[in-house]
Amino acid sequence: MFFQKDIETMPRKELLELQLQKLKATVAYCYHHTAFYRERLDKAGVGDGSKIKQLSDIQYIPYTTKDDFRDHYPFGLMAVPMNQIVRIHASSGTTGKPTVGVYTREDLDIWSDCVARVAVAGGVTADDIVQVSFGYGLFTGALGLHYGLEKIGATVIPASSGNTEKQMMMFRDFGVTGLVATPSYALYLSEAVKEAGYPLSDYKLRLGILGSEPCTPQMRDQIEANLHIYVSDNYGMTELGGPGVAGDCPERQGMHFAEDHFLPEIIDPETGERLGEGEQGELVVTTLSKVGMPVLRYRTKDITSLTYEPCPCGRTHARMSKTAGRTDDMLIIKGVNVFPTQIESVLIGTPHIGPHYRLIVRRKNYRDTLEIQVELVNADLLERYRELEALQHSLHDRLKSVLGLEAKITLVQPKTLERFQGKAKRILDLRNQPEEG
Ligand code: ADP
Ligand code: ZN
């Protein structure tokens, strides 16, 4: 149940002492090893961190942003000479120019410990055969999970993404018990498995270790039902090293943070003010162990909340709730702020509707409008006009009452919306295009 039980269940008092000591050391390390942080810390009056007396003094340290990474692309935030770096990764570039992560040998070792914790908490053991269907390459997801799983002693198949036929062949022929993928790709594979004509009893799949994009509990339930597996979620990003930053325990009431290596905070994304336990805001993370590229107070742009409540699983580390999404993905439609995940949670589970959807935002007469395209499960419904209309109305009304959101619902033929092998791109924003009139 645990990979590093002593650390994962460490009494909070000890954990907080450890964090304080590591925070001081990290600030001093950043100050002495990178010109970027030295300048920032001097300007803020924090200096080399010797003035830090308690964890809350972290508030005097300036934030680091994605733009800082981009402005100092590729190696400006690196704290060691290149000959100590043994690996380079880069982000998927979902929202712009990729950001770079560099690793010393020690960084890689700690990283795979963190991933091993998440995988063990998600149910993986040395007896599992795990297919890693994340795209191998610069993306941290695939190699991150790969080495973490090897550390547990699980059998790893570096399948990479794509080539669905081959994915299914390996599932069957190799007796795969665990799948590592994005929720979108797991959903895609689950449809392929259904269509392939082999009953699920031909497969030994039992676990899904999914992550790298938001996944609502409704979407998770759908994937579990389709593949007859148990799904756990894990979170991370290139700037912090990759996956393994936080992950579900068997309770699945929030993902435990690896708090001995990462110090989380929640802030108001508008004002930068620090928020309290349970309050939703932007996640900010300080690395406590990284050598190659340490990060002070990184603004992740991900919206979530933290709880320090004891968890029945015995782990003492803080838990973060499933992210609502990135601040970049928040839609403001006629004054209502919504995340695609909120829409997803309303759509999925509605009878006759599949888990595939697309959000199209337009600007008409200086007002934003939202069209939601949703796939029908059964094409026959398209001919039953009255039922179709009733379904459209009920979706429209539920979105309106749950989210206060007025949207045009378009029901489309089964299997017509795009499927994704990596992270889903469900928003089509046409607002910067010329007015349609
Ligand atoms: P990119 O920003 O280009 O997608 P990364 O591959 O480093 O680069 O992805 C990190 C981001 O992916 C996170 O900041 C977060 O938005 C998203 N992410 C990763 N894991 C999860 C997860 N379990 N739940 C929700 N979002 C996630
Ligand atoms: Zn727990």
CSV table of C-alpha atoms and ligand atoms in Angstrom, one decimal:
chain,number,residue,atom,x,y,z
A,1,MET,CA,0.0,0.0,0.0
A,2,PHE,CA,3.0,2.3,0.5
A,3,PHE,CA,6.2,2.8,-1.3
A,4,GLN,CA,8.0,4.8,1.4
A,5,LYS,CA,5.8,4.4,4.4
A,6,ASP,CA,7.9,6.3,6.9
A,7,ILE,CA,7.8,9.4,4.7
A,8,GLU,CA,4.3,9.0,3.5
A,9,THR,CA,2.8,8.7,7.0
A,10,MET,CA,5.3,11.0,8.8
A,11,PRO,CA,3.6,12.9,11.6
A,12,ARG,CA,2.7,16.4,10.3
A,13,LYS,CA,4.8,18.1,13.0
A,14,GLU,CA,7.9,16.4,11.7
A,15,LEU,CA,7.0,17.0,8.1
A,16,LEU,CA,6.6,20.7,8.7
A,17,GLU,CA,10.0,20.9,10.4
A,18,LEU,CA,11.5,19.0,7.5
A,19,GLN,CA,9.9,21.4,5.0
A,20,LEU,CA,11.2,24.5,6.9
A,21,GLN,CA,14.7,23.2,6.9
A,22,LYS,CA,14.5,22.2,3.2
A,23,LEU,CA,12.9,25.6,2.3
A,24,LYS,CA,15.8,27.5,3.9
A,25,ALA,CA,18.3,25.3,2.1
A,26,THR,CA,16.5,25.7,-1.2
A,27,VAL,CA,16.4,29.5,-1.0
A,28,ALA,CA,20.1,29.6,-0.2
A,29,TYR,CA,20.8,27.1,-3.0
A,30,CYS,CA,18.8,29.2,-5.5
A,31,TYR,CA,20.5,32.4,-4.3
A,32,HIS,CA,24.0,31.0,-4.7
A,33,HIS,CA,23.5,29.0,-8.0
A,34,THR,CA,21.3,31.1,-10.3
A,35,ALA,CA,21.6,34.7,-11.3
A,36,PHE,CA,17.9,34.9,-11.9
A,37,TYR,CA,16.9,34.0,-8.4
A,38,ARG,CA,19.7,36.0,-6.8
A,39,GLU,CA,18.4,39.1,-8.5
A,40,ARG,CA,14.8,38.4,-7.6
A,41,LEU,CA,15.6,37.5,-4.0
A,42,ASP,CA,17.8,40.6,-3.5
A,43,LYS,CA,15.1,42.8,-4.9
A,44,ALA,CA,12.5,41.4,-2.6
A,45,GLY,CA,14.8,41.8,0.4
A,46,VAL,CA,14.8,38.0,1.1
A,47,GLY,CA,18.5,37.6,0.2
A,48,ASP,CA,19.9,34.2,0.7
A,49,GLY,CA,17.0,33.0,2.9
A,50,SER,CA,18.7,33.3,6.3
A,51,LYS,CA,15.9,35.5,7.4
A,52,ILE,CA,13.3,32.7,6.9
A,53,LYS,CA,12.2,31.6,10.4
A,54,GLN,CA,8.9,29.9,9.7
A,55,LEU,CA,7.1,28.3,6.7
A,56,SER,CA,4.8,31.3,6.3
A,57,ASP,CA,7.8,33.5,5.6
A,58,ILE,CA,7.6,31.9,2.1
A,59,GLN,CA,5.2,34.7,1.4
A,60,TYR,CA,8.1,37.2,1.0
A,61,ILE,CA,9.6,35.2,-1.8
A,62,PRO,CA,8.5,36.4,-5.3
A,63,TYR,CA,6.5,34.1,-7.6
A,64,THR,CA,8.1,32.4,-10.6
A,65,THR,CA,5.9,32.2,-13.7
A,66,LYS,CA,5.6,30.3,-16.9
A,67,ASP,CA,6.8,33.5,-18.6
A,68,ASP,CA,10.0,33.4,-16.5
A,69,PHE,CA,10.7,29.9,-17.8
A,70,ARG,CA,10.0,31.1,-21.4
A,71,ASP,CA,12.0,34.3,-21.0
A,72,HIS,CA,15.0,32.2,-19.8
A,73,TYR,CA,14.5,29.4,-22.3
A,74,PRO,CA,16.1,27.0,-22.4
A,75,PHE,CA,18.6,26.8,-19.5
A,76,GLY,CA,18.5,30.1,-17.8
A,77,LEU,CA,17.0,28.7,-14.5
A,78,MET,CA,19.5,25.9,-14.3
A,79,ALA,CA,21.5,25.7,-11.1
A,80,VAL,CA,24.3,23.3,-12.1
A,81,PRO,CA,26.8,23.1,-15.0
A,82,MET,CA,25.5,21.0,-17.9
A,83,ASN,CA,27.9,18.2,-17.2
A,84,GLN,CA,25.9,17.3,-14.1
A,85,ILE,CA,22.7,17.1,-16.1
A,86,VAL,CA,21.9,13.6,-17.3
A,87,ARG,CA,18.5,14.2,-18.9
A,88,ILE,CA,16.5,17.0,-20.6
A,89,HIS,CA,12.7,17.0,-21.0
A,90,ALA,CA,10.2,19.7,-22.3
A,91,SER,CA,6.5,20.3,-21.8
A,92,SER,CA,3.9,19.3,-24.3
A,93,GLY,CA,3.5,23.0,-25.2
A,94,THR,CA,-0.3,22.9,-24.7
A,95,THR,CA,-0.4,26.6,-24.1
A,96,GLY,CA,2.6,28.0,-26.0
A,97,LYS,CA,6.3,27.7,-26.2
A,98,PRO,CA,7.5,24.5,-24.4
A,99,THR,CA,9.2,24.9,-21.1
A,100,VAL,CA,12.3,22.8,-20.2
A,101,GLY,CA,13.1,20.6,-17.3
A,102,VAL,CA,16.7,19.3,-16.6
A,103,TYR,CA,17.7,16.5,-14.2
A,104,THR,CA,20.8,15.5,-12.3
A,105,ARG,CA,21.2,11.9,-11.4
A,106,GLU,CA,19.8,12.6,-7.9
A,107,ASP,CA,16.8,14.4,-9.4
A,108,LEU,CA,16.0,11.4,-11.5
A,109,ASP,CA,16.2,9.1,-8.5
A,110,ILE,CA,13.8,11.3,-6.4
A,111,TRP,CA,11.5,11.7,-9.3
A,112,SER,CA,11.1,7.9,-9.8
A,113,ASP,CA,10.5,7.6,-6.0
A,114,CYS,CA,7.6,10.1,-6.3
A,115,VAL,CA,6.1,8.3,-9.3
A,116,ALA,CA,6.5,4.9,-7.5
A,117,ARG,CA,4.5,6.3,-4.5
A,118,VAL,CA,1.7,7.4,-6.8
A,119,ALA,CA,1.7,4.1,-8.7
A,120,VAL,CA,1.7,2.0,-5.5
A,121,ALA,CA,-1.1,4.2,-4.0
A,122,GLY,CA,-3.0,3.5,-7.2
A,123,GLY,CA,-2.7,-0.2,-6.7
A,124,VAL,CA,0.3,-1.2,-8.8
A,125,THR,CA,2.5,-4.1,-7.4
A,126,ALA,CA,5.6,-5.9,-8.6
A,127,ASP,CA,3.2,-8.5,-10.1
A,128,ASP,CA,1.7,-6.0,-12.6
A,129,ILE,CA,2.4,-5.8,-16.3
A,130,VAL,CA,1.9,-2.1,-17.1
A,131,GLN,CA,1.6,-0.7,-20.6
A,132,VAL,CA,2.8,2.9,-20.8
A,133,SER,CA,0.7,4.4,-23.5
A,134,PHE,CA,1.8,8.0,-23.1
A,135,GLY,CA,3.8,9.4,-26.0
A,136,TYR,CA,7.5,8.6,-25.4
A,137,GLY,CA,9.9,11.5,-26.1
A,138,LEU,CA,10.4,14.9,-24.5
A,139,PHE,CA,7.1,14.6,-22.6
A,140,THR,CA,7.8,13.8,-19.0
A,141,GLY,CA,4.8,11.5,-18.6
A,142,ALA,CA,6.1,8.4,-20.4
A,143,LEU,CA,9.7,8.2,-19.0
A,144,GLY,CA,8.5,9.5,-15.7
A,145,LEU,CA,6.0,6.6,-15.2
A,146,HIS,CA,8.4,4.2,-16.9
A,147,TYR,CA,11.2,4.5,-14.3
A,148,GLY,CA,8.8,4.9,-11.4
A,149,LEU,CA,7.1,1.6,-12.3
A,150,GLU,CA,10.4,-0.1,-12.8
A,151,LYS,CA,11.4,1.0,-9.3
A,152,ILE,CA,8.5,-0.9,-7.9
A,153,GLY,CA,9.5,-4.0,-9.9
A,154,ALA,CA,6.4,-3.9,-12.1
A,155,THR,CA,6.9,-5.2,-15.7
A,156,VAL,CA,6.9,-2.1,-18.0
A,157,ILE,CA,5.9,-2.1,-21.7
A,158,PRO,CA,7.0,1.1,-23.3
A,159,ALA,CA,4.2,1.1,-25.8
A,160,SER,CA,4.0,4.8,-26.4
A,161,SER,CA,0.8,6.3,-27.8
A,162,GLY,CA,-0.9,5.6,-31.2
A,163,ASN,CA,-1.4,2.4,-33.2
A,164,THR,CA,-4.5,1.3,-31.4
A,165,GLU,CA,-4.5,-2.2,-33.0
A,166,LYS,CA,-1.0,-2.9,-31.6
A,167,GLN,CA,-2.0,-1.5,-28.2
A,168,MET,CA,-4.9,-4.0,-28.0
A,169,MET,CA,-2.7,-6.8,-29.3
A,170,MET,CA,-0.2,-6.2,-26.5
A,171,PHE,CA,-3.0,-6.0,-23.9
A,172,ARG,CA,-4.1,-9.5,-24.9
A,173,ASP,CA,-0.8,-11.2,-25.8
A,174,PHE,CA,1.2,-9.9,-22.9
A,175,GLY,CA,-1.5,-10.2,-20.3
A,176,VAL,CA,-1.4,-6.5,-19.5
A,177,THR,CA,-2.9,-5.6,-16.1
A,178,GLY,CA,-2.2,-1.9,-15.9
A,179,LEU,CA,-2.6,1.0,-18.3
A,180,VAL,CA,-0.8,4.3,-18.2
A,181,ALA,CA,-2.4,6.9,-20.4
A,182,THR,CA,-4.2,10.2,-20.5
A,183,PRO,CA,-7.9,9.9,-19.6
A,184,SER,CA,-8.7,10.9,-23.2
A,185,TYR,CA,-6.6,8.1,-24.7
A,186,ALA,CA,-7.9,5.5,-22.2
A,187,LEU,CA,-11.4,6.5,-23.3
A,188,TYR,CA,-10.4,6.1,-27.0
A,189,LEU,CA,-8.8,2.7,-26.3
A,190,SER,CA,-11.9,1.6,-24.4
A,191,GLU,CA,-14.0,2.2,-27.5
A,192,ALA,CA,-11.6,0.4,-29.6
A,193,VAL,CA,-11.6,-2.6,-27.3
A,194,LYS,CA,-15.4,-2.6,-27.4
A,195,GLU,CA,-15.4,-2.7,-31.2
A,196,ALA,CA,-12.6,-5.2,-31.6
A,197,GLY,CA,-15.0,-8.0,-30.7
A,198,TYR,CA,-12.9,-9.7,-28.0
A,199,PRO,CA,-14.9,-9.8,-24.8
A,200,LEU,CA,-13.3,-8.0,-21.9
A,201,SER,CA,-12.7,-11.4,-20.2
A,202,ASP,CA,-10.0,-11.8,-22.8
A,203,TYR,CA,-8.1,-9.1,-21.1
A,204,LYS,CA,-6.4,-9.0,-17.7
A,205,LEU,CA,-6.6,-5.2,-17.4
A,206,ARG,CA,-7.4,-4.2,-13.8
A,207,LEU,CA,-5.8,-0.8,-13.2
A,208,GLY,CA,-5.6,2.6,-14.9
A,209,ILE,CA,-2.9,5.0,-13.8
A,210,LEU,CA,-4.2,8.1,-15.6
A,211,GLY,CA,-3.1,11.7,-15.6
A,212,SER,CA,-1.7,14.7,-17.3
A,213,GLU,CA,-5.0,16.4,-18.0
A,214,PRO,CA,-8.2,17.1,-16.0
A,215,CYS,CA,-10.6,14.2,-15.6
A,216,THR,CA,-13.9,14.6,-13.8
A,217,PRO,CA,-15.2,11.8,-11.5
A,218,GLN,CA,-17.9,11.3,-14.1
A,219,MET,CA,-15.4,10.7,-16.9
A,220,ARG,CA,-13.4,8.4,-14.6
A,221,ASP,CA,-16.5,6.4,-13.9
A,222,GLN,CA,-17.2,6.0,-17.6
A,223,ILE,CA,-13.6,4.8,-18.3
A,224,GLU,CA,-13.8,2.3,-15.4
A,225,ALA,CA,-17.1,1.0,-16.6
A,226,ASN,CA,-15.9,0.7,-20.2
A,227,LEU,CA,-12.6,-1.2,-19.4
A,228,HIS,CA,-13.6,-2.9,-16.1
A,229,ILE,CA,-10.6,-1.3,-14.4
A,230,TYR,CA,-9.9,0.8,-11.3
A,231,VAL,CA,-8.6,4.3,-12.1
A,232,SER,CA,-6.4,6.6,-10.1
A,233,ASP,CA,-5.4,10.1,-11.0
A,234,ASN,CA,-2.0,11.7,-10.7
A,235,TYR,CA,-0.7,15.2,-11.2
A,236,GLY,CA,2.5,16.9,-12.2
A,237,MET,CA,4.2,19.1,-14.7
A,238,THR,CA,7.5,19.6,-16.5
A,239,GLU,CA,8.5,22.7,-14.6
A,240,LEU,CA,8.3,20.7,-11.3
A,241,GLY,CA,10.0,17.6,-12.9
A,242,GLY,CA,6.9,15.8,-14.3
A,243,PRO,CA,4.4,13.3,-12.9
A,244,GLY,CA,4.6,12.2,-9.2
A,245,VAL,CA,3.9,15.6,-7.7
A,246,ALA,CA,0.6,14.4,-6.3
A,247,GLY,CA,-1.6,11.2,-6.7
A,248,ASP,CA,-4.7,9.5,-5.6
A,249,CYS,CA,-4.7,7.1,-2.6
A,250,PRO,CA,-7.4,4.4,-2.3
A,251,GLU,CA,-9.8,6.9,-0.8
A,252,ARG,CA,-9.7,9.0,-3.9
A,253,GLN,CA,-10.7,12.1,-1.9
A,254,GLY,CA,-7.9,14.3,-3.2
A,255,MET,CA,-4.4,13.6,-4.5
A,256,HIS,CA,-1.6,13.4,-1.8
A,257,PHE,CA,1.2,15.8,-2.5
A,258,ALA,CA,4.8,14.6,-2.1
A,259,GLU,CA,5.2,17.3,0.5
A,260,ASP,CA,8.7,16.3,1.5
A,261,HIS,CA,9.8,17.3,-2.0
A,262,PHE,CA,7.2,19.9,-2.9
A,263,LEU,CA,5.7,22.7,-0.9
A,264,PRO,CA,2.2,23.7,-2.1
A,265,GLU,CA,0.3,26.9,-1.6
A,266,ILE,CA,-3.0,28.2,-3.0
A,267,ILE,CA,-3.3,31.8,-4.0
A,268,ASP,CA,-6.0,34.1,-5.5
A,269,PRO,CA,-5.0,34.1,-9.2
A,270,GLU,CA,-6.2,37.7,-9.6
A,271,THR,CA,-4.6,39.4,-6.5
A,272,GLY,CA,-1.8,36.9,-5.7
A,273,GLU,CA,-3.0,36.8,-2.1
A,274,ARG,CA,-2.5,33.6,-0.2
A,275,LEU,CA,-5.7,31.6,0.5
A,276,GLY,CA,-6.5,29.2,3.3
A,277,GLU,CA,-7.2,25.5,3.5
A,278,GLY,CA,-10.1,24.4,1.4
A,279,GLU,CA,-10.3,27.6,-0.6
A,280,GLN,CA,-10.1,27.2,-4.3
A,281,GLY,CA,-7.4,29.1,-6.2
A,282,GLU,CA,-4.2,28.8,-8.2
A,283,LEU,CA,-1.7,26.2,-7.0
A,284,VAL,CA,1.8,27.5,-6.3
A,285,VAL,CA,4.6,25.1,-5.7
A,286,THR,CA,8.2,25.4,-4.3
A,287,THR,CA,10.5,22.5,-5.0
A,288,LEU,CA,12.4,21.3,-1.9
A,289,SER,CA,14.8,18.7,-3.3
A,290,LYS,CA,15.5,19.7,-6.9
A,291,VAL,CA,19.2,20.2,-7.8
A,292,GLY,CA,19.2,20.7,-11.6
A,293,MET,CA,16.4,23.3,-11.8
A,294,PRO,CA,14.9,24.2,-8.4
A,295,VAL,CA,11.8,26.4,-8.5
A,296,LEU,CA,10.6,28.9,-6.0
A,297,ARG,CA,6.9,29.6,-5.7
A,298,TYR,CA,5.9,28.4,-9.2
A,299,ARG,CA,2.5,29.6,-10.4
A,300,THR,CA,1.1,26.5,-12.0
A,301,LYS,CA,-2.0,28.2,-13.4
A,302,ASP,CA,-4.0,25.1,-12.2
A,303,ILE,CA,-7.1,25.8,-10.2
A,304,THR,CA,-7.5,23.5,-7.1
A,305,SER,CA,-7.7,23.5,-3.3
A,306,LEU,CA,-5.7,21.9,-0.5
A,307,THR,CA,-6.7,20.0,2.6
A,308,TYR,CA,-4.5,19.0,5.5
A,309,GLU,CA,-7.2,16.8,7.2
A,310,PRO,CA,-6.0,13.4,8.2
A,311,CYS,CA,-6.8,10.8,5.5
A,312,PRO,CA,-8.2,7.4,6.4
A,313,CYS,CA,-5.4,5.8,4.3
A,314,GLY,CA,-2.8,6.9,6.8
A,315,ARG,CA,-0.9,9.2,4.6
A,316,THR,CA,-0.3,12.5,6.3
A,317,HIS,CA,0.7,14.6,3.3
A,318,ALA,CA,-1.7,17.3,2.1
A,319,ARG,CA,-4.3,16.5,-0.6
A,320,MET,CA,-5.2,18.6,-3.6
A,321,SER,CA,-8.6,18.3,-5.1
A,322,LYS,CA,-9.0,17.3,-8.8
A,323,THR,CA,-8.1,20.4,-10.8
A,324,ALA,CA,-11.0,22.4,-12.3
A,325,GLY,CA,-8.6,23.2,-15.1
A,326,ARG,CA,-6.0,25.8,-16.1
A,327,THR,CA,-6.7,29.5,-15.7
A,328,ASP,CA,-6.0,29.7,-19.4
A,329,ASP,CA,-8.9,27.4,-20.2
A,330,MET,CA,-11.5,29.2,-18.1
A,331,LEU,CA,-14.2,30.5,-20.4
A,332,ILE,CA,-16.1,33.7,-19.6
A,333,ILE,CA,-19.4,33.4,-21.4
A,334,LYS,CA,-21.8,36.3,-20.9
A,335,GLY,CA,-20.1,37.1,-17.6
A,336,VAL,CA,-20.2,33.5,-16.3
A,337,ASN,CA,-16.9,31.9,-15.5
A,338,VAL,CA,-16.8,28.2,-16.4
A,339,PHE,CA,-14.2,25.5,-16.8
A,340,PRO,CA,-14.7,22.8,-19.4
A,341,THR,CA,-14.6,20.2,-16.5
A,342,GLN,CA,-17.8,21.8,-15.1
A,343,ILE,CA,-19.5,21.3,-18.4
A,344,GLU,CA,-18.1,17.8,-18.7
A,345,SER,CA,-19.6,16.8,-15.3
A,346,VAL,CA,-23.0,17.9,-16.4
A,347,LEU,CA,-22.9,16.2,-19.8
A,348,ILE,CA,-21.4,12.8,-18.9
A,349,GLY,CA,-23.9,10.3,-17.5
A,350,THR,CA,-26.8,11.8,-19.4
A,351,PRO,CA,-28.7,9.0,-21.2
A,352,HIS,CA,-28.1,8.8,-25.0
A,353,ILE,CA,-25.0,11.0,-24.7
A,354,GLY,CA,-21.5,9.7,-25.2
A,355,PRO,CA,-18.4,11.1,-23.3
A,356,HIS,CA,-17.2,13.1,-26.3
A,357,TYR,CA,-17.8,16.8,-26.6
A,358,ARG,CA,-16.5,20.0,-28.1
A,359,LEU,CA,-16.8,23.6,-26.9
A,360,ILE,CA,-16.9,26.3,-29.6
A,361,VAL,CA,-16.7,29.9,-28.4
A,362,ARG,CA,-17.6,32.7,-30.8
A,363,ARG,CA,-18.0,36.4,-30.4
A,364,LYS,CA,-21.1,37.9,-31.9
A,365,ASN,CA,-22.0,41.6,-31.6
A,366,TYR,CA,-19.3,41.9,-28.9
A,367,ARG,CA,-20.9,39.1,-26.9
A,368,ASP,CA,-19.4,35.7,-26.3
A,369,THR,CA,-21.6,32.7,-27.2
A,370,LEU,CA,-20.9,29.0,-26.5
A,371,GLU,CA,-21.9,26.1,-28.6
A,372,ILE,CA,-21.6,22.6,-27.1
A,373,GLN,CA,-21.3,19.8,-29.5
A,374,VAL,CA,-22.2,16.5,-28.0
A,375,GLU,CA,-22.1,13.0,-29.5
A,376,LEU,CA,-25.1,10.8,-29.5
A,377,VAL,CA,-24.5,7.1,-28.6
A,378,ASN,CA,-27.1,5.9,-31.1
A,379,ALA,CA,-27.6,7.5,-34.5
A,380,ASP,CA,-31.3,6.4,-34.6
A,381,LEU,CA,-32.1,9.2,-32.2
A,382,LEU,CA,-31.4,11.7,-35.0
A,383,GLU,CA,-34.5,10.5,-36.8
A,384,ARG,CA,-36.7,10.8,-33.7
A,385,TYR,CA,-37.1,14.5,-33.8
A,386,ARG,CA,-39.2,14.9,-30.7
A,387,GLU,CA,-36.9,12.9,-28.5
A,388,LEU,CA,-34.0,14.7,-29.9
A,389,GLU,CA,-35.5,18.1,-29.1
A,390,ALA,CA,-36.4,16.9,-25.6
A,391,LEU,CA,-32.8,15.8,-25.0
A,392,GLN,CA,-31.4,19.1,-26.3
A,393,HIS,CA,-33.8,21.1,-24.0
A,394,SER,CA,-33.0,19.0,-21.0
A,395,LEU,CA,-29.2,19.5,-21.5
A,396,HIS,CA,-29.7,23.2,-22.0
A,397,ASP,CA,-31.8,23.5,-18.9
A,398,ARG,CA,-29.4,21.5,-16.7
A,399,LEU,CA,-26.4,23.5,-17.8
A,400,LYS,CA,-28.4,26.6,-17.1
A,401,SER,CA,-29.5,25.5,-13.6
A,402,VAL,CA,-26.1,23.9,-12.5
A,403,LEU,CA,-23.7,26.4,-14.0
A,404,GLY,CA,-25.9,29.5,-14.8
A,405,LEU,CA,-24.7,29.1,-18.4
A,406,GLU,CA,-26.7,29.7,-21.5
A,407,ALA,CA,-25.3,27.5,-24.4
A,408,LYS,CA,-26.5,26.2,-27.7
A,409,ILE,CA,-26.5,22.4,-27.7
A,410,THR,CA,-25.8,20.6,-30.9
A,411,LEU,CA,-26.2,16.8,-30.9
A,412,VAL,CA,-24.0,15.1,-33.5
A,413,GLN,CA,-23.7,11.7,-35.1
A,414,PRO,CA,-21.8,9.0,-33.1
A,415,LYS,CA,-18.1,8.9,-33.8
A,416,THR,CA,-17.9,12.2,-35.5
A,417,LEU,CA,-16.0,14.3,-32.9
A,418,GLU,CA,-12.3,14.0,-32.7
A,419,ARG,CA,-10.6,11.4,-30.5
A,420,PHE,CA,-7.3,12.1,-28.7
A,421,GLN,CA,-4.2,10.0,-28.2
A,422,GLY,CA,-2.6,12.5,-25.8
A,423,LYS,CA,-4.2,15.5,-24.1
A,424,ALA,CA,-7.6,16.4,-25.4
A,425,LYS,CA,-8.2,19.7,-27.1
A,426,ARG,CA,-11.9,20.3,-26.7
A,427,ILE,CA,-12.1,24.1,-26.9
A,428,LEU,CA,-12.3,25.8,-30.3
A,429,ASP,CA,-12.0,29.5,-29.7
A,430,LEU,CA,-13.1,31.5,-32.7
A,431,ARG,CA,-13.3,34.8,-30.8
A,432,ASN,CA,-10.2,36.3,-32.5
A,433,GLN,CA,-11.6,35.5,-35.9
A,434,PRO,CA,-13.4,38.2,-37.8
A,435,GLU,CA,-17.0,38.7,-36.7
A,436,GLU,CA,-19.5,36.4,-38.4
A,437,GLY,CA,-22.1,39.2,-38.3
B,1,ADP,P1,1.8,21.5,-20.9
B,1,ADP,O1,1.6,22.7,-20.0
B,1,ADP,O2,2.4,21.9,-22.2
B,1,ADP,O3,0.6,20.6,-21.1
B,1,ADP,P2,3.0,19.5,-19.2
B,1,ADP,O4,3.1,18.3,-20.1
B,1,ADP,O5,4.1,19.8,-18.3
B,1,ADP,O6,2.9,20.7,-20.2
B,1,ADP,O7,1.7,19.4,-18.5
B,1,ADP,C1,1.4,19.9,-17.2
B,1,ADP,C2,0.0,20.4,-17.0
B,1,ADP,O8,-0.9,19.3,-17.3
B,1,ADP,C3,-0.4,20.8,-15.6
B,1,ADP,O9,0.0,22.1,-15.3
B,1,ADP,C4,-1.9,20.6,-15.6
B,1,ADP,O10,-2.5,21.7,-16.2
B,1,ADP,C5,-2.1,19.4,-16.5
B,1,ADP,N1,-2.2,18.2,-15.7
B,1,ADP,C6,-1.2,17.2,-15.4
B,1,ADP,N2,-1.7,16.2,-14.6
B,1,ADP,C7,-3.0,16.5,-14.4
B,1,ADP,C8,-4.1,15.9,-13.6
B,1,ADP,N3,-3.9,14.7,-13.0
B,1,ADP,N4,-5.2,16.5,-13.6
B,1,ADP,C9,-5.4,17.7,-14.2
B,1,ADP,N5,-4.5,18.3,-14.9
B,1,ADP,C10,-3.3,17.8,-15.0
B,2,ZN,ZN,-5.2,9.1,1.5
